[in-house]
Short mmCIF file of C-alpha atoms and ligand atoms in Angstrom, two decimals:
data_model
loop_
_atom_site.label_atom_id
_atom_site.label_comp_id
_atom_site.label_asym_id
_atom_site.label_seq_id
_atom_site.Cartn_x
_atom_site.Cartn_y
_atom_site.Cartn_z
CA MET U 1 -115.10 118.28 245.16
CA PHE U 2 -117.87 119.92 243.10
CA LYS U 3 -120.23 117.15 242.04
CA ILE U 4 -122.18 117.47 238.82
CA ALA U 5 -124.68 115.29 236.97
CA VAL U 6 -124.79 115.40 233.19
CA LEU U 7 -128.13 114.61 231.53
CA ALA U 8 -127.89 113.57 227.88
CA SER U 9 -130.18 111.84 225.40
CA GLY U 10 -127.84 111.48 222.44
CA SER U 11 -124.26 111.29 221.31
CA GLY U 12 -122.75 113.11 224.27
CA SER U 13 -119.87 114.92 222.57
CA ASN U 14 -120.22 117.69 225.16
CA LEU U 15 -120.21 115.08 227.91
CA GLN U 16 -116.95 113.74 226.47
CA VAL U 17 -115.30 117.14 226.71
CA ILE U 18 -116.56 117.52 230.29
CA ILE U 19 -115.09 114.10 231.13
CA ASP U 20 -111.74 114.79 229.47
CA ARG U 21 -111.28 118.38 230.56
CA LEU U 22 -112.96 118.50 233.98
CA HIS U 23 -113.66 115.04 235.41
CA ALA U 24 -110.22 113.74 234.47
CA GLY U 25 -108.42 117.05 234.08
CA ALA U 26 -109.54 119.46 236.81
CA PRO U 27 -108.86 118.76 240.46
CA ASP U 28 -112.15 120.07 241.81
CA VAL U 29 -114.93 118.79 239.49
CA GLU U 30 -116.40 115.29 239.53
CA VAL U 31 -119.05 113.92 237.16
CA ALA U 32 -120.93 111.95 239.83
CA VAL U 33 -123.43 110.43 237.42
CA VAL U 34 -124.53 110.53 233.80
CA VAL U 35 -128.27 110.28 233.34
CA SER U 36 -130.23 109.53 230.19
CA ASN U 37 -133.82 108.89 229.22
CA VAL U 38 -132.64 106.78 226.27
CA PRO U 39 -131.32 103.27 226.96
CA GLY U 40 -128.32 102.64 224.73
CA ALA U 41 -127.51 106.34 224.20
CA LEU U 42 -123.89 106.84 223.15
CA ALA U 43 -123.52 109.25 226.08
CA LEU U 44 -123.99 106.31 228.48
CA GLU U 45 -121.21 104.38 226.76
CA ARG U 46 -118.89 107.34 227.08
CA ALA U 47 -119.61 107.47 230.83
CA GLU U 48 -119.07 103.73 231.26
CA ARG U 49 -115.74 103.97 229.45
CA ALA U 50 -114.68 106.59 232.01
CA ASP U 51 -115.99 104.53 234.97
CA ILE U 52 -118.66 107.09 235.73
CA PRO U 53 -121.92 105.71 237.19
CA THR U 54 -124.93 105.90 234.87
CA ALA U 55 -128.68 105.95 235.46
CA ILE U 56 -131.50 105.59 232.94
CA PHE U 57 -134.96 107.02 233.48
CA PRO U 58 -137.09 106.19 230.42
CA LEU U 59 -140.50 107.84 230.56
CA ASP U 60 -142.25 104.56 229.69
CA ASP U 61 -141.08 103.02 232.97
CA TYR U 62 -143.04 105.54 235.05
CA ALA U 63 -146.65 106.66 235.53
CA GLY U 64 -145.74 110.00 233.95
CA ARG U 65 -143.22 112.84 233.83
CA GLU U 66 -143.76 113.87 237.44
CA ALA U 67 -143.08 110.37 238.76
CA ARG U 68 -140.06 109.99 236.48
CA ASP U 69 -138.57 113.33 237.45
CA ARG U 70 -139.23 112.65 241.16
CA ALA U 71 -137.23 109.42 240.94
CA MET U 72 -134.49 111.22 239.04
CA ALA U 73 -134.34 114.11 241.56
CA ASP U 74 -134.21 111.61 244.45
CA ALA U 75 -131.23 109.86 242.85
CA LEU U 76 -129.36 113.10 242.13
CA GLU U 77 -129.99 114.45 245.61
CA ALA U 78 -128.85 111.18 247.21
CA GLY U 79 -125.66 111.41 245.15
CA GLY U 80 -124.90 114.91 246.49
CA VAL U 81 -125.14 116.52 243.06
CA GLU U 82 -124.60 120.30 243.20
CA LEU U 83 -125.13 121.17 239.54
CA VAL U 84 -127.31 119.47 236.94
CA VAL U 85 -125.98 120.00 233.41
CA LEU U 86 -128.28 119.36 230.45
CA ALA U 87 -126.10 118.53 227.46
CA GLY U 88 -128.43 117.38 224.71
CA TYR U 89 -131.13 116.18 227.12
CA MET U 90 -134.20 116.15 224.89
CA GLN U 91 -136.91 116.15 227.55
CA LEU U 92 -138.60 118.96 229.47
CA LEU U 93 -138.05 118.84 233.21
CA THR U 94 -141.09 119.28 235.45
CA PRO U 95 -141.39 122.38 237.66
CA GLN U 96 -141.32 120.00 240.66
CA PHE U 97 -137.87 118.78 239.59
CA LEU U 98 -136.59 122.33 239.09
CA GLU U 99 -137.88 123.42 242.53
CA ARG U 100 -135.61 120.81 244.10
CA PHE U 101 -132.51 122.29 242.42
CA PRO U 102 -133.06 126.05 242.46
CA HIS U 103 -130.55 127.79 240.16
CA ARG U 104 -128.67 124.54 239.91
CA VAL U 105 -129.91 123.27 236.53
CA ILE U 106 -128.24 124.62 233.39
CA ASN U 107 -128.74 123.94 229.69
CA LEU U 108 -126.62 124.31 226.58
CA HIS U 109 -128.35 125.69 223.49
CA PRO U 110 -126.83 125.96 219.97
CA ALA U 111 -127.99 129.53 219.22
CA LEU U 112 -128.01 132.97 220.79
CA LEU U 113 -131.25 132.95 222.79
CA PRO U 114 -133.87 134.29 222.59
CA SER U 115 -133.21 133.73 218.86
CA PHE U 116 -133.86 130.24 217.52
CA PRO U 117 -135.10 128.36 220.60
CA GLY U 118 -136.29 124.76 220.36
CA GLU U 119 -134.81 121.65 218.85
CA HIS U 120 -133.45 123.05 215.58
CA GLY U 121 -131.44 126.11 216.59
CA ILE U 122 -128.65 125.59 214.04
CA GLU U 123 -130.91 124.77 211.09
CA ASP U 124 -133.24 127.65 211.97
CA ALA U 125 -130.36 130.16 211.98
CA VAL U 126 -129.22 129.00 208.50
CA ARG U 127 -132.79 129.07 207.11
CA PHE U 128 -133.39 132.52 208.55
CA GLY U 129 -130.26 133.85 206.89
CA ALA U 130 -128.76 135.03 210.19
CA LYS U 131 -125.29 136.57 209.88
CA VAL U 132 -124.30 135.87 213.49
CA THR U 133 -125.27 133.00 215.76
CA GLY U 134 -123.59 131.18 218.61
CA VAL U 135 -124.16 129.24 221.79
CA THR U 136 -125.95 129.98 225.04
CA VAL U 137 -125.64 128.44 228.48
CA HIS U 138 -128.64 129.36 230.61
CA PHE U 139 -130.46 128.45 233.77
CA VAL U 140 -133.39 126.14 233.13
CA ASP U 141 -136.84 127.38 234.05
CA ALA U 142 -140.27 125.95 233.27
CA GLY U 143 -140.26 127.24 229.67
CA VAL U 144 -138.44 126.01 226.58
CA ASP U 145 -135.02 127.72 226.42
CA THR U 146 -136.34 130.74 228.36
CA GLY U 147 -134.25 130.80 231.55
CA PRO U 148 -131.72 133.53 232.48
CA VAL U 149 -128.57 133.58 230.35
CA ILE U 150 -125.30 132.68 232.05
CA ARG U 151 -122.95 132.95 229.09
CA GLN U 152 -123.19 133.48 225.35
CA GLU U 153 -120.51 133.26 222.69
CA ALA U 154 -121.04 134.28 219.09
CA LEU U 155 -119.72 133.23 215.70
CA PRO U 156 -120.34 134.45 212.16
CA VAL U 157 -122.54 132.57 209.71
CA HIS U 158 -120.76 132.52 206.35
CA ASP U 159 -122.70 132.94 203.11
CA ASP U 160 -121.68 129.47 201.96
CA ASP U 161 -122.42 127.76 205.27
CA THR U 162 -124.58 124.66 205.23
CA VAL U 163 -126.30 123.28 208.32
CA ALA U 164 -123.45 120.75 208.57
CA SER U 165 -120.61 123.26 208.26
CA LEU U 166 -122.20 125.64 210.75
CA ALA U 167 -122.99 122.77 213.12
CA ALA U 168 -119.33 121.76 213.16
CA ARG U 169 -118.27 125.26 214.29
CA ILE U 170 -121.15 125.54 216.77
CA HIS U 171 -120.18 122.23 218.38
CA ALA U 172 -116.54 123.29 218.61
CA LEU U 173 -117.66 126.48 220.34
CA GLU U 174 -119.95 124.51 222.68
CA HIS U 175 -117.03 122.31 223.65
CA HIS U 176 -115.18 125.44 224.70
CA THR U 177 -118.05 127.27 226.43
CA LEU U 178 -119.82 124.61 228.51
CA PRO U 179 -116.78 123.29 230.42
CA ARG U 180 -115.73 126.87 231.18
CA VAL U 181 -119.16 127.65 232.67
CA ILE U 182 -119.07 124.50 234.82
CA GLU U 183 -115.61 125.46 236.02
CA LEU U 184 -116.91 128.91 236.96
CA PHE U 185 -119.75 127.32 238.96
CA ALA U 186 -117.27 125.08 240.75
CA GLN U 187 -115.23 128.15 241.65
CA GLY U 188 -118.31 129.96 243.00
CA LYS U 189 -118.05 132.63 240.30
CA VAL U 190 -121.65 132.46 239.06
CA THR U 191 -124.21 134.49 241.00
CA PRO U 192 -127.86 133.69 240.16
CA PRO U 193 -130.26 136.57 239.51
CA ALA U 194 -131.90 138.48 242.34
CA PRO U 195 -135.67 137.79 242.71
CA ASP U 196 -136.86 140.57 240.36
CA SER U 197 -134.08 140.28 237.83
CA ARG U 198 -132.79 138.03 235.08
CA LEU U 199 -129.21 139.23 235.35
CA VAL U 200 -126.69 136.51 236.12
CA ARG U 201 -123.34 137.83 237.32
CA VAL U 202 -120.31 135.88 236.17
CA ASP U 203 -116.91 136.76 237.54
CA ASP U 204 -114.68 135.70 234.66
CA THR U 205 -111.65 137.62 233.51
CA GLN U 206 -110.54 134.97 231.04
CA ILE U 207 -110.87 136.34 227.53
CA SER U 208 -111.21 133.89 224.68
CA ASP U 209 -108.68 134.58 221.91
CA ILE U 210 -110.01 131.87 219.62
CA VAL U 211 -111.47 133.05 216.34
CA TRP U 212 -114.36 130.87 215.26
C1 GRF S 1 -125.79 120.34 221.44
O1 GRF S 1 -125.73 120.95 220.18
C2 GRF S 1 -126.57 121.18 222.41
O2 GRF S 1 -126.49 122.56 222.14
C3 GRF S 1 -127.99 120.70 222.20
O3 GRF S 1 -127.85 119.32 221.99
C4 GRF S 1 -126.59 119.05 221.39
C5 GRF S 1 -125.93 117.93 222.15
O4 GRF S 1 -124.83 117.43 221.47
N1 GRF S 1 -128.82 121.05 223.32
P1 GRF S 1 -123.94 116.27 222.10
O5 GRF S 1 -124.89 115.12 222.45
O6 GRF S 1 -123.26 116.81 223.30
O7 GRF S 1 -123.00 115.88 221.02
#
């Protein structure tokens, strides 16, 4: 069983897809714990509804980020977590946390990095007048949305798109892309970059025939 932790601060729609499609639907992936920094986050409710253990690490309860992340890493390690999935986790992880899970922390971003990093990837793409955007799943490093790309999928931005209409298509694409990447990790089909490289090798022959 490939054990993952999902870290989420908000609504957790991606968590829900992971629960439905992988935790409940795939024989080899288990969501061992759902972690949030926000007490009362909808993501925690979704986990509880699926009988998945939850843990909350609000920054205010600790001396600082390092202490908080140390406690969080201890809990994940004790639970045998093999992959840490950030799905709308709105906090930076400390380098000390990342060192404990080398190439085992991934993030979902609603744009084609390195375009439109940060918290407003969808809005920024619309404001910029981009014609193509998409979603990125990448390894997390010490920067903001700067780690090596694992998978990217693109979609067109229509001239009459609003932030809301584009967001709806981006989220649908995220719900397709993130579970697939987790599945590929579970199957050992993701090879992290060599020391002097950023190239992640992904052994996936499945071609998406969905038109976004
Ligand atoms: C997603 O758009 C993801 O790309 C971003 O945060 C959002 C989380 O959405 N990092 P949800 O909480 O899974 O609905």
